[in-house]
Tab-separated table of C-alpha atoms and ligand atoms in Angstrom:
chain	number	residue	atom	x	y	z
Y	1408	UNK	CA	122.185	81.002	73.528
Y	1409	UNK	CA	121.893	81.133	77.324
Y	1410	UNK	CA	119.682	83.326	79.455
Y	1411	UNK	CA	120.457	87.028	79.879
Y	1412	UNK	CA	119.408	87.641	83.448
Y	1413	UNK	CA	119.578	85.092	86.270
Y	1414	UNK	CA	117.519	86.029	89.324
Y	1415	UNK	CA	117.544	84.756	92.888
Y	1416	UNK	CA	114.467	85.797	94.888
Y	1417	UNK	CA	114.427	85.385	98.663
Y	1418	UNK	CA	110.732	84.509	98.811
Y	1419	UNK	CA	107.953	83.288	96.541
Y	1420	UNK	CA	105.715	86.359	96.295
Y	1421	UNK	CA	108.848	88.386	95.649
Y	1422	UNK	CA	109.776	86.048	92.815
Y	1423	UNK	CA	106.473	86.496	90.968
Y	1424	UNK	CA	106.659	90.241	91.639
Y	1425	UNK	CA	110.071	90.356	89.945
Y	1426	UNK	CA	109.033	88.032	87.111
Y	1427	UNK	CA	105.984	90.235	86.524
Y	1428	UNK	CA	108.096	93.379	86.107
Y	1429	UNK	CA	110.528	91.611	83.771
Y	1430	UNK	CA	107.671	90.238	81.643
Y	1431	UNK	CA	106.103	93.689	81.386
Y	1432	UNK	CA	109.473	95.085	80.300
Y	1433	UNK	CA	109.497	92.574	77.435
Y	1434	UNK	CA	111.477	89.554	78.641
Y	1435	UNK	CA	110.311	85.952	78.384
Y	1436	UNK	CA	110.637	84.683	81.942
Y	1437	UNK	CA	110.655	81.228	83.491
Y	1438	UNK	CA	110.047	81.084	87.229
Y	1439	UNK	CA	111.309	78.023	89.067
Y	1440	UNK	CA	110.379	76.985	92.577
Y	1441	UNK	CA	113.613	76.185	94.427
Y	1442	UNK	CA	116.839	75.202	92.669
Y	1443	UNK	CA	116.182	72.322	90.255
Y	1444	UNK	CA	117.822	69.056	91.273
Y	1445	UNK	CA	121.163	68.153	89.689
Y	1446	UNK	CA	120.777	67.026	86.115
Y	1447	UNK	CA	117.370	68.712	85.599
Y	1448	UNK	CA	117.097	70.238	82.134
Y	1449	UNK	CA	118.123	73.896	81.846
Y	1450	UNK	CA	115.236	76.011	80.473
Y	1451	UNK	CA	117.399	77.985	78.055
Y	1452	UNK	CA	114.391	79.111	76.017
Y	1453	UNK	CA	113.846	82.210	78.148
Y	1454	UNK	CA	115.441	85.620	78.479
Y	1455	UNK	CA	115.423	85.495	82.256
Y	1456	UNK	CA	115.038	82.802	84.905
Y	1457	UNK	CA	113.827	83.627	88.411
Y	1458	UNK	CA	114.605	81.027	91.055
Y	1459	UNK	CA	112.251	81.388	94.029
Y	1460	UNK	CA	113.843	80.521	97.361
Y	1461	UNK	CA	112.339	80.642	100.837
Y	1462	UNK	CA	115.485	82.125	102.346
Y	1463	UNK	CA	114.384	85.504	103.699
Y	1464	UNK	CA	113.955	84.367	107.273
Y	1465	UNK	CA	116.139	81.248	107.229
Y	1466	UNK	CA	119.325	81.223	109.341
Y	1467	UNK	CA	121.960	83.247	107.405
Y	1468	UNK	CA	124.163	80.225	106.641
Y	1469	UNK	CA	121.203	78.371	105.078
Y	1470	UNK	CA	120.192	81.430	103.039
Y	1471	UNK	CA	123.761	81.761	101.754
Y	1472	UNK	CA	123.986	78.082	100.863
Y	1473	UNK	CA	120.669	78.092	98.947
Y	1474	UNK	CA	121.572	81.337	97.138
Y	1475	UNK	CA	124.954	79.968	96.062
Y	1476	UNK	CA	123.271	76.821	94.718
Y	1477	UNK	CA	120.864	79.019	92.755
Y	1478	UNK	CA	123.801	81.077	91.480
Y	1479	UNK	CA	125.652	77.969	90.290
Y	1480	UNK	CA	122.553	76.781	88.445
Y	1481	UNK	CA	121.949	80.155	86.807
Y	1482	UNK	CA	125.576	80.485	85.706
Y	1483	UNK	CA	125.497	77.039	84.158
Y	1484	UNK	CA	122.374	78.181	82.270
Y	1485	UNK	CA	124.472	81.027	80.841
Y	1486	UNK	CA	123.186	84.005	82.869
Y	1487	UNK	CA	125.102	87.151	81.937
Y	1488	UNK	CA	124.033	89.176	84.979
Y	1489	UNK	CA	122.738	88.105	88.403
Y	1490	UNK	CA	119.864	89.874	90.221
Y	1491	UNK	CA	119.375	89.208	93.938
Y	1492	UNK	CA	115.755	90.171	94.716
Y	1493	UNK	CA	114.656	91.005	98.263
Y	1494	UNK	CA	111.639	92.772	99.689
Y	1495	UNK	CA	110.705	96.342	98.810
Y	1496	UNK	CA	110.574	96.943	102.561
Y	1497	UNK	CA	114.111	95.502	102.937
Y	1498	UNK	CA	112.829	92.756	105.273
Y	1499	UNK	CA	115.781	91.374	107.223
Y	1500	UNK	CA	117.181	91.117	110.722
Y	1501	UNK	CA	120.536	92.531	111.927
Y	1502	UNK	CA	121.911	88.998	111.351
Y	1503	UNK	CA	120.872	89.137	107.708
Y	1504	UNK	CA	120.008	87.847	105.253
Y	1505	UNK	CA	120.443	90.611	102.692
Y	1506	UNK	CA	124.039	91.434	103.666
Y	1507	UNK	CA	125.438	87.906	104.005
Y	1508	UNK	CA	123.786	86.700	100.780
Y	1509	UNK	CA	124.992	89.779	98.854
Y	1510	UNK	CA	128.571	89.275	100.049
Y	1511	UNK	CA	128.548	85.545	99.287
Y	1512	UNK	CA	127.276	86.236	95.761
Y	1513	UNK	CA	129.922	88.964	95.267
Y	1514	UNK	CA	132.680	86.602	96.378
Y	1515	UNK	CA	131.436	83.788	94.155
Y	1516	UNK	CA	131.185	86.141	91.171
Y	1517	UNK	CA	134.570	87.716	91.910
Y	1518	UNK	CA	133.124	91.231	91.886
Y	1519	UNK	CA	134.059	94.081	94.225
Y	1520	UNK	CA	130.975	96.279	93.825
Y	1521	UNK	CA	127.203	96.113	93.658
Y	1522	UNK	CA	124.210	98.329	94.302
Y	1523	UNK	CA	121.223	97.871	96.607
Y	1524	UNK	CA	117.837	99.500	96.173
Y	1525	UNK	CA	114.442	98.245	97.334
Y	1526	UNK	CA	112.655	101.153	95.562
Y	1527	UNK	CA	109.358	100.280	93.848
Y	1528	UNK	CA	107.542	103.596	93.314
Y	1529	UNK	CA	104.478	101.952	91.697
Y	1530	UNK	CA	103.852	100.420	95.128
Y	1531	UNK	CA	104.848	103.487	97.133
Y	1532	UNK	CA	108.378	102.328	98.042
Y	1533	UNK	CA	110.872	105.134	97.471
Y	1534	UNK	CA	114.443	105.657	98.649
Y	1535	UNK	CA	115.567	109.227	99.360
Y	1536	UNK	CA	118.975	110.089	100.866
Y	1537	UNK	CA	119.306	106.430	101.721
Y	1538	UNK	CA	116.054	106.390	103.700
Y	1539	UNK	CA	113.221	104.048	102.739
Y	1540	UNK	CA	109.685	105.418	102.610
Y	1541	UNK	CA	106.535	103.275	102.490
Y	1542	UNK	CA	103.861	105.520	101.046
Y	1543	UNK	CA	104.138	108.830	102.913
Y	1544	UNK	CA	105.964	107.546	105.980
Y	1545	UNK	CA	109.422	106.274	106.826
Y	1546	UNK	CA	109.823	102.484	106.919
Y	1547	UNK	CA	110.087	102.626	110.715
Y	1548	UNK	CA	106.674	104.304	110.985
Y	1549	UNK	CA	104.980	101.856	108.597
Y	1550	UNK	CA	103.260	98.568	109.446
Y	1551	UNK	CA	106.649	96.900	108.925
Y	1552	UNK	CA	107.680	97.863	112.462
Y	1553	UNK	CA	105.268	95.132	113.621
Y	1554	UNK	CA	106.354	92.404	111.188
Y	1555	UNK	CA	106.268	89.056	113.041
Y	1556	UNK	CA	109.628	87.792	111.723
Y	1557	UNK	CA	111.529	90.827	110.389
Y	1558	UNK	CA	110.412	93.988	112.248
Y	1559	UNK	CA	111.956	97.030	110.523
Y	1560	UNK	CA	112.672	99.873	112.938
Y	1561	UNK	CA	115.503	101.771	111.187
Y	1562	UNK	CA	114.677	103.509	107.873
Y	1563	UNK	CA	118.325	104.380	107.088
Y	1564	UNK	CA	119.349	101.635	104.670
Y	1565	UNK	CA	123.033	102.557	104.750
Y	1566	UNK	CA	123.081	101.696	108.442
Y	1567	UNK	CA	120.704	98.709	108.140
Y	1568	UNK	CA	122.858	97.101	105.441
Y	1569	UNK	CA	126.085	98.254	107.098
Y	1570	UNK	CA	125.128	96.239	110.201
Y	1571	UNK	CA	124.821	93.091	108.077
Y	1572	UNK	CA	128.018	93.298	106.006
Y	1573	UNK	CA	131.773	93.345	106.368
Y	1574	UNK	CA	132.059	95.641	103.299
Y	1575	UNK	CA	131.647	99.405	103.604
Y	1576	UNK	CA	128.274	100.687	102.382
Y	1577	UNK	CA	128.015	103.985	100.483
Y	1578	UNK	CA	125.181	106.037	98.967
Y	1579	UNK	CA	124.317	107.061	95.411
Y	1580	UNK	CA	121.926	109.856	96.215
Y	1581	UNK	CA	119.023	111.242	94.191
Y	1582	UNK	CA	120.963	114.220	92.860
Y	1583	UNK	CA	123.389	111.803	91.183
Y	1584	UNK	CA	120.669	109.431	89.959
Y	1585	UNK	CA	118.744	112.405	88.550
Y	1586	UNK	CA	121.757	113.377	86.397
Y	1587	UNK	CA	121.685	110.051	84.567
Y	1588	UNK	CA	123.618	106.842	83.967
Y	1589	UNK	CA	127.031	108.457	83.400
Y	1590	UNK	CA	126.820	110.341	86.694
Y	1591	UNK	CA	125.855	107.123	88.506
Y	1592	UNK	CA	128.792	105.279	86.944
Y	1593	UNK	CA	131.145	108.087	87.998
Y	1594	UNK	CA	129.776	107.910	91.565
Y	1595	UNK	CA	130.294	104.127	91.573
Y	1596	UNK	CA	133.944	104.697	90.571
Y	1597	UNK	CA	134.324	107.248	93.413
Y	1598	UNK	CA	132.812	104.911	95.972
Y	1599	UNK	CA	134.988	102.047	94.790
Y	1600	UNK	CA	138.019	104.314	95.164
Y	1601	UNK	CA	136.953	105.085	98.741
Y	1602	UNK	CA	136.805	101.371	99.523
Y	1603	UNK	CA	133.028	100.870	99.503
Y	1604	UNK	CA	131.729	97.543	98.218
Y	1605	UNK	CA	127.989	98.218	98.117
Y	1606	UNK	CA	125.984	101.383	97.478
Y	1607	UNK	CA	122.414	102.065	98.479
Y	1608	UNK	CA	120.882	103.796	95.445
Y	1609	UNK	CA	118.141	106.409	95.822
Y	1610	UNK	CA	115.132	106.150	93.502
Y	1611	UNK	CA	111.871	108.061	93.879
Y	1612	UNK	CA	110.374	107.427	90.428
Y	1613	UNK	CA	110.325	104.879	87.625
Y	1614	UNK	CA	112.536	107.290	85.659
Y	1615	UNK	CA	115.188	106.986	88.397
Y	1616	UNK	CA	114.988	103.190	88.095
Y	1617	UNK	CA	115.387	103.371	84.324
Y	1618	UNK	CA	118.499	105.564	84.754
Y	1619	UNK	CA	119.898	103.202	87.393
Y	1620	UNK	CA	119.146	100.205	85.171
Y	1621	UNK	CA	121.203	101.710	82.363
Y	1622	UNK	CA	124.032	102.580	84.760
Y	1623	UNK	CA	124.445	99.045	86.109
Y	1624	UNK	CA	124.758	97.423	82.690
Y	1625	UNK	CA	127.743	95.118	82.932
Y	1626	UNK	CA	127.851	94.849	86.748
Y	1627	UNK	CA	127.994	91.089	87.414
Y	1628	UNK	CA	125.569	91.456	90.347
Y	1629	UNK	CA	122.712	93.797	91.168
Y	1630	UNK	CA	120.615	93.591	94.330
Y	1631	UNK	CA	117.187	95.198	94.580
Y	1632	UNK	CA	113.466	94.887	95.142
Y	1633	UNK	CA	111.526	94.202	91.962
Y	1634	UNK	CA	111.588	97.858	90.863
Y	1635	UNK	CA	115.014	97.808	89.215
Y	1636	UNK	CA	113.609	95.192	86.803
Y	1637	UNK	CA	111.814	98.050	85.065
Y	1638	UNK	CA	115.154	99.422	83.915
Y	1639	UNK	CA	117.288	96.368	83.121
Y	1640	UNK	CA	115.742	94.580	80.096
Y	1641	UNK	CA	116.382	97.609	77.853
Y	1642	UNK	CA	120.118	96.918	78.277
Y	1643	UNK	CA	119.621	93.918	75.996
Y	1644	UNK	CA	117.254	95.727	73.638
Y	1645	UNK	CA	113.956	94.449	75.091
Y	1646	UNK	CA	110.958	96.746	74.886
Y	1647	UNK	CA	107.699	96.622	76.906
Y	1648	UNK	CA	105.179	94.045	75.667
Y	1649	UNK	CA	102.072	92.210	76.905
Y	1650	UNK	CA	102.727	89.173	74.702
Y	1651	UNK	CA	104.047	87.119	77.602
Y	1652	UNK	CA	100.833	87.510	79.621
Y	1653	UNK	CA	98.624	84.807	78.058
Y	1654	UNK	CA	97.458	81.924	80.237
Y	1655	UNK	CA	95.147	78.965	79.524
Y	1656	UNK	CA	91.462	79.432	80.543
Y	1657	UNK	CA	90.804	78.814	84.267
Y	1658	UNK	CA	88.474	76.150	85.688
Y	1659	UNK	CA	87.515	74.606	89.049
Y	1660	UNK	CA	86.645	76.127	92.431
Y	1661	UNK	CA	88.051	79.347	93.878
Y	1662	UNK	CA	89.766	79.874	97.204
Y	1663	UNK	CA	91.994	82.299	99.094
Y	1664	UNK	CA	94.622	81.347	101.674
Y	1665	UNK	CA	95.939	84.188	103.767
Y	1666	UNK	CA	98.759	83.760	106.288
Y	1667	UNK	CA	99.958	87.317	105.827
Y	1668	UNK	CA	99.641	89.656	108.792
Y	1669	UNK	CA	100.596	92.780	106.837
Y	1670	UNK	CA	98.527	95.947	106.945
Y	1671	UNK	CA	97.175	95.652	103.384
Y	1672	UNK	CA	96.185	92.005	103.891
Y	1673	UNK	CA	94.368	92.861	107.117
Y	1674	UNK	CA	92.331	95.374	105.124
Y	1675	UNK	CA	91.626	92.812	102.376
Y	1676	UNK	CA	90.425	90.196	104.875
Y	1677	UNK	CA	88.154	92.733	106.584
Y	1678	UNK	CA	86.713	93.777	103.247
Y	1679	UNK	CA	85.984	90.141	102.337
Y	1680	UNK	CA	84.315	89.508	105.718
Y	1681	UNK	CA	82.336	92.735	105.447
Y	1682	UNK	CA	80.975	91.574	102.096
Y	1683	UNK	CA	79.570	88.494	103.886
Y	1684	UNK	CA	81.663	86.010	101.893
Y	1685	UNK	CA	82.447	82.527	103.284
Y	1686	UNK	CA	85.550	82.587	105.476
Y	1687	UNK	CA	87.229	80.255	107.975
Y	1688	UNK	CA	89.561	81.578	110.669
Y	1689	UNK	CA	92.687	79.491	111.308
Y	1690	UNK	CA	93.583	80.132	114.955
Y	1691	UNK	CA	97.205	79.318	115.943
Y	1692	UNK	CA	96.247	78.749	119.587
Y	1693	UNK	CA	93.709	76.069	118.587
Y	1694	UNK	CA	96.336	74.385	116.401
Y	1695	UNK	CA	98.795	74.485	119.305
Y	1696	UNK	CA	96.129	72.973	121.586
Y	1697	UNK	CA	96.000	69.950	119.278
Y	1698	UNK	CA	92.698	70.619	117.502
Y	1699	UNK	CA	92.371	69.299	113.947
Y	1700	UNK	CA	92.070	72.796	112.489
Y	1701	UNK	CA	92.964	71.788	108.923
Y	1702	UNK	CA	90.293	69.052	109.058
Y	1703	UNK	CA	87.716	71.610	110.246
Y	1704	UNK	CA	88.796	74.006	107.501
Y	1705	UNK	CA	88.362	71.359	104.821
Y	1706	UNK	CA	84.921	70.375	106.175
Y	1707	UNK	CA	83.997	74.075	105.878
Y	1708	UNK	CA	85.360	74.048	102.324
Y	1709	UNK	CA	83.175	71.138	101.337
Y	1710	UNK	CA	79.995	73.002	102.240
Y	1711	UNK	CA	81.061	76.381	100.787
Y	1712	UNK	CA	83.290	75.866	97.741
Y	1713	UNK	CA	80.320	75.931	95.391
Y	1714	UNK	CA	79.717	79.549	96.575
Y	1715	UNK	CA	83.398	80.494	96.392
Y	1716	UNK	CA	85.756	82.140	96.614
Y	1717	UNK	CA	86.187	80.800	100.147
Y	1718	UNK	CA	88.768	82.416	102.413
Y	1719	UNK	CA	90.976	80.571	104.946
Y	1720	UNK	CA	92.909	83.069	107.047
Y	1721	UNK	CA	95.177	83.367	110.054
Y	1722	UNK	CA	95.558	87.094	109.342
Y	1723	UNK	CA	95.237	89.168	112.514
Y	1724	UNK	CA	96.060	92.705	113.611
Y	1725	UNK	CA	99.524	93.224	115.224
Y	1726	UNK	CA	98.251	93.067	118.822
Y	1727	UNK	CA	96.634	89.656	118.355
Y	1728	UNK	CA	99.744	88.382	116.559
Y	1729	UNK	CA	101.919	89.564	119.459
Y	1730	UNK	CA	99.702	87.734	121.939
Y	1731	UNK	CA	100.048	84.504	119.961
Y	1732	UNK	CA	103.801	84.979	119.645
Y	1733	UNK	CA	104.223	85.587	123.370
Y	1734	UNK	CA	102.490	82.276	124.045
Y	1735	UNK	CA	104.037	80.126	121.282
Y	1736	UNK	CA	107.203	81.977	120.167
Y	1737	UNK	CA	107.332	83.935	116.877
Y	1738	UNK	CA	109.126	81.319	114.777
Y	1739	UNK	CA	107.126	78.428	116.237
Y	1740	UNK	CA	103.799	80.213	115.650
Y	1741	UNK	CA	104.825	81.001	112.077
Y	1742	UNK	CA	105.763	77.413	111.324
Y	1743	UNK	CA	102.602	76.056	112.906
Y	1744	UNK	CA	100.398	78.338	110.842
Y	1745	UNK	CA	102.365	77.754	107.627
Y	1746	UNK	CA	102.133	73.961	108.025
Y	1747	UNK	CA	98.382	74.134	108.638
Y	1748	UNK	CA	97.671	76.483	105.737
Y	1749	UNK	CA	99.801	74.307	103.445
Y	1750	UNK	CA	97.739	71.250	104.470
Y	1751	UNK	CA	94.544	73.181	103.802
Y	1752	UNK	CA	95.839	74.190	100.354
Y	1753	UNK	CA	96.582	70.560	99.482
Y	1754	UNK	CA	93.110	69.520	100.627
Y	1755	UNK	CA	91.495	72.311	98.615
Y	1756	UNK	CA	93.230	71.249	95.425
Y	1757	UNK	CA	92.154	67.640	96.106
Y	1758	UNK	CA	88.594	69.015	96.369
Y	1759	UNK	CA	88.715	70.707	92.974
Y	1760	UNK	CA	90.097	74.191	93.651
Y	1761	UNK	CA	91.918	75.333	90.498
Y	1762	UNK	CA	91.983	79.103	91.136
Y	1763	UNK	CA	93.925	80.035	94.248
Y	1764	UNK	CA	94.991	83.336	95.787
Y	1765	UNK	CA	97.734	83.056	98.433
Y	1766	UNK	CA	98.655	86.067	100.584
Y	1767	UNK	CA	102.068	86.407	102.224
Y	1768	UNK	CA	105.561	85.449	101.101
Y	1769	UNK	CA	106.357	82.858	103.775
Y	1770	UNK	CA	102.856	81.469	103.414
Y	1771	UNK	CA	103.195	81.266	99.627
Y	1772	UNK	CA	106.455	79.354	99.993
Y	1773	UNK	CA	104.837	76.786	102.257
Y	1774	UNK	CA	101.734	76.433	100.041
Y	1775	UNK	CA	103.518	76.178	96.705
Y	1776	UNK	CA	105.947	73.584	98.039
Y	1777	UNK	CA	103.102	71.538	99.552
Y	1778	UNK	CA	101.313	71.512	96.202
Y	1779	UNK	CA	104.375	70.092	94.442
Y	1780	UNK	CA	104.509	73.016	92.021
Y	1781	UNK	CA	107.942	73.356	90.389
Y	1782	UNK	CA	107.444	76.237	87.957
Y	1783	UNK	CA	105.077	79.106	87.145
Y	1784	UNK	CA	104.060	80.867	83.944
Y	1785	UNK	CA	103.474	84.572	84.514
Y	1786	UNK	CA	100.124	85.959	83.328
Y	1787	UNK	CA	98.296	89.290	83.534
Y	1788	UNK	CA	98.946	91.756	86.336
Y	1789	UNK	CA	96.170	92.153	88.927
Y	1790	UNK	CA	97.789	95.017	90.840
Y	1791	UNK	CA	101.368	96.354	90.689
Y	1792	UNK	CA	103.695	93.513	91.695
Y	1793	UNK	CA	101.020	90.784	91.609
Y	1794	UNK	CA	100.338	88.715	88.474
Y	1795	UNK	CA	98.113	85.685	87.934
Y	1796	UNK	CA	100.270	82.655	87.175
Y	1797	UNK	CA	99.626	79.179	85.799
Y	1798	UNK	CA	101.251	76.117	87.346
Y	1799	UNK	CA	101.118	72.520	86.173
Y	1800	UNK	CA	100.000	70.273	89.062
Y	1801	UNK	CA	101.686	66.905	89.577
Y	1802	UNK	CA	98.464	65.171	88.320
Y	1803	UNK	CA	98.553	67.068	85.005
Y	1804	UNK	CA	95.851	69.732	85.654
Y	1805	UNK	CA	96.597	73.459	85.584
Y	1806	UNK	CA	96.302	75.563	88.734
Y	1807	UNK	CA	95.797	79.303	88.329
Y	1808	UNK	CA	97.543	80.847	91.287
Y	1809	UNK	CA	98.548	84.288	92.461
Y	1810	UNK	CA	101.084	84.866	95.202
Y	1811	UNK	CA	100.206	88.215	96.751
Y	1812	UNK	CA	102.873	90.070	98.666
Y	1813	UNK	CA	101.563	91.014	102.071
Y	1814	UNK	CA	101.422	94.739	101.512
Y	1815	UNK	CA	100.336	94.748	97.875
Y	1816	UNK	CA	96.887	94.892	96.306
Y	1817	UNK	CA	93.745	96.990	96.747
Y	1818	UNK	CA	91.149	96.407	99.513
Y	1819	UNK	CA	88.930	94.160	97.331
Y	1820	UNK	CA	91.853	92.077	96.051
Y	1821	UNK	CA	90.310	88.748	97.177
Y	1822	UNK	CA	87.359	89.223	94.804
Y	1823	UNK	CA	88.787	91.597	92.179
Y	1824	UNK	CA	91.548	89.098	91.351
Y	1825	UNK	CA	89.007	86.461	90.238
Y	1826	UNK	CA	87.019	89.033	88.268
Y	1827	UNK	CA	90.193	89.918	86.383
Y	1828	UNK	CA	90.853	86.262	85.617
Y	1829	UNK	CA	87.342	85.985	84.149
Y	1830	UNK	CA	87.862	89.122	82.083
Y	1831	UNK	CA	91.399	88.636	80.831
Y	1832	UNK	CA	91.911	84.931	80.552
Y	1833	UNK	CA	88.606	83.093	80.001
G	53	LIG	N1	97.744	84.818	113.715
G	53	LIG	C1	99.069	84.655	113.617
G	53	LIG	N2	99.852	84.662	114.710
G	53	LIG	C2	101.194	84.493	114.616
G	53	LIG	N3	101.858	84.300	113.453
G	53	LIG	C3	101.124	84.277	112.321
G	53	LIG	C4	99.704	84.446	112.349
G	53	LIG	N4	99.247	84.382	111.073
G	53	LIG	C5	100.321	84.182	110.300
G	53	LIG	N5	101.450	84.119	111.028
G	53	LIG	C6	102.820	83.908	110.509
G	53	LIG	O1	103.372	85.177	110.177
G	53	LIG	C7	104.210	85.053	109.016
G	53	LIG	C8	103.671	85.998	107.960
G	53	LIG	O2	104.603	86.084	106.907
G	53	LIG	P1	104.196	86.117	105.378
G	53	LIG	O3	103.421	84.918	104.990
G	53	LIG	O4	105.475	86.355	104.643
G	53	LIG	O5	103.232	87.367	105.237
G	53	LIG	P2	103.494	88.905	105.593
G	53	LIG	O6	104.974	89.130	105.461
G	53	LIG	O7	102.703	89.644	104.591
G	53	LIG	O8	102.956	89.103	106.974
G	53	LIG	C9	104.135	83.597	108.572
G	53	LIG	O9	105.209	82.858	109.095
G	53	LIG	C10	102.805	83.154	109.197
G	53	LIG	O10	102.724	81.754	109.407
G	54	LIG	O1	109.238	93.421	97.154
G	54	LIG	C1	108.153	93.214	97.698
G	54	LIG	O2	107.603	94.014	98.469
G	54	LIG	C2	107.489	91.884	97.480
G	54	LIG	O3	107.868	91.337	96.262
G	54	LIG	C3	107.819	90.948	98.592
G	54	LIG	O4	108.861	90.325	98.576
G	54	LIG	C4	106.857	90.936	99.718
G	54	LIG	O5	106.986	89.859	100.642
G	54	LIG	P1	105.761	89.505	101.669
G	54	LIG	O6	105.317	90.810	102.269
G	54	LIG	O7	106.344	88.569	102.660
G	54	LIG	O8	104.688	88.891	100.834
């Protein structure tokens, strides 16, 4: 038997976030890093496969190409339904990539309708009348307006998605979702009749997501943040379970790599510094000036790893990030920092780190690729959307790793996460 659900995630933290919700809803999930090369064995012994791409901020044509390769792989593994996972803050630019990837997947699947909802109420992301709220404020008033690569300044998702697609975008509003799956299906039929190809779906609670999940049974494609995963596994008879959350005991040194500049990560870095823990600041301007910043970071590691966790961070408040970007360019600064943090991660693992927290989706992509990790087992949840994972390293050891989405996790995440590993896994 093939897999039930085939998932394409546009970044690496997003992929573990989605896998985590599917596991908690009772599915056995395999998470793969990038599309396996041709001929690689299909892991059919899973209910769902999540393929993690680093396509969120790639040029649209590249994001489409990678997503279609992932789709082909998932279909050949027998996936009955495809789930395109993007960020709960709908991170994208007017050029894409949510719209272009959605349309390419629809064309390849031969389907004329899909839904879109980034809602994830457990993390404060709700969609009401098509508008995305982050906590108590509209998306455009949240920290996302300052995002270095995908600043979000319009909270109206019908217009945000409409600007990225050739298909008309409609709305399934909360009054419809509140009436249940049949009402949602009837609204989908109406919208189809009016010529819409995609509908933003409101959801302000987990109950809304469960109703939406039931309503989209049988749609070849769904697109969403990780929240919709709460409501889908029940369509195949899965029920919530914690059986999938067992990992081998952790060993080795502990470290944190943070390239996220999100609001929550800024708070977590400050909290770690305030507690007087060992931390090394990775400064993009010093990298650009040709200093061996990764070498300095690893020298710092050698004298502090025994007292870990040790933090390596480029995290800065929006003003400082803007200053760097004005000097180096946003994309160039991002790549420079990602390359350096990835080198630091490789050096840390060579120096015995086996428990690693990584903050930021782009950063996680760069780090995980540099470490040669090809798959992750999903373990216990630290905070909503963030599980510990176990990854086999190319040398045969196991790395315990968590990929923390920028805006997820409590203020003490960089120490609480290790305490949880001690409690739950050792
Ligand atoms: N101090 C900095 N100045 C400029 N860009 C930075 C800085 N620190 C990190 N970045 C870049 O900003 C981007 C952050 O994205 P990501 O890792 O997805 O985290 P988040 O979305 O939570 O901010 C990455 O490309 C990272 O390299
Ligand atoms: O859906 C979400 O919010 C996350 O799963 C996610 O994708 C976050 O990305 P980063 O903020 O870039 O870590």
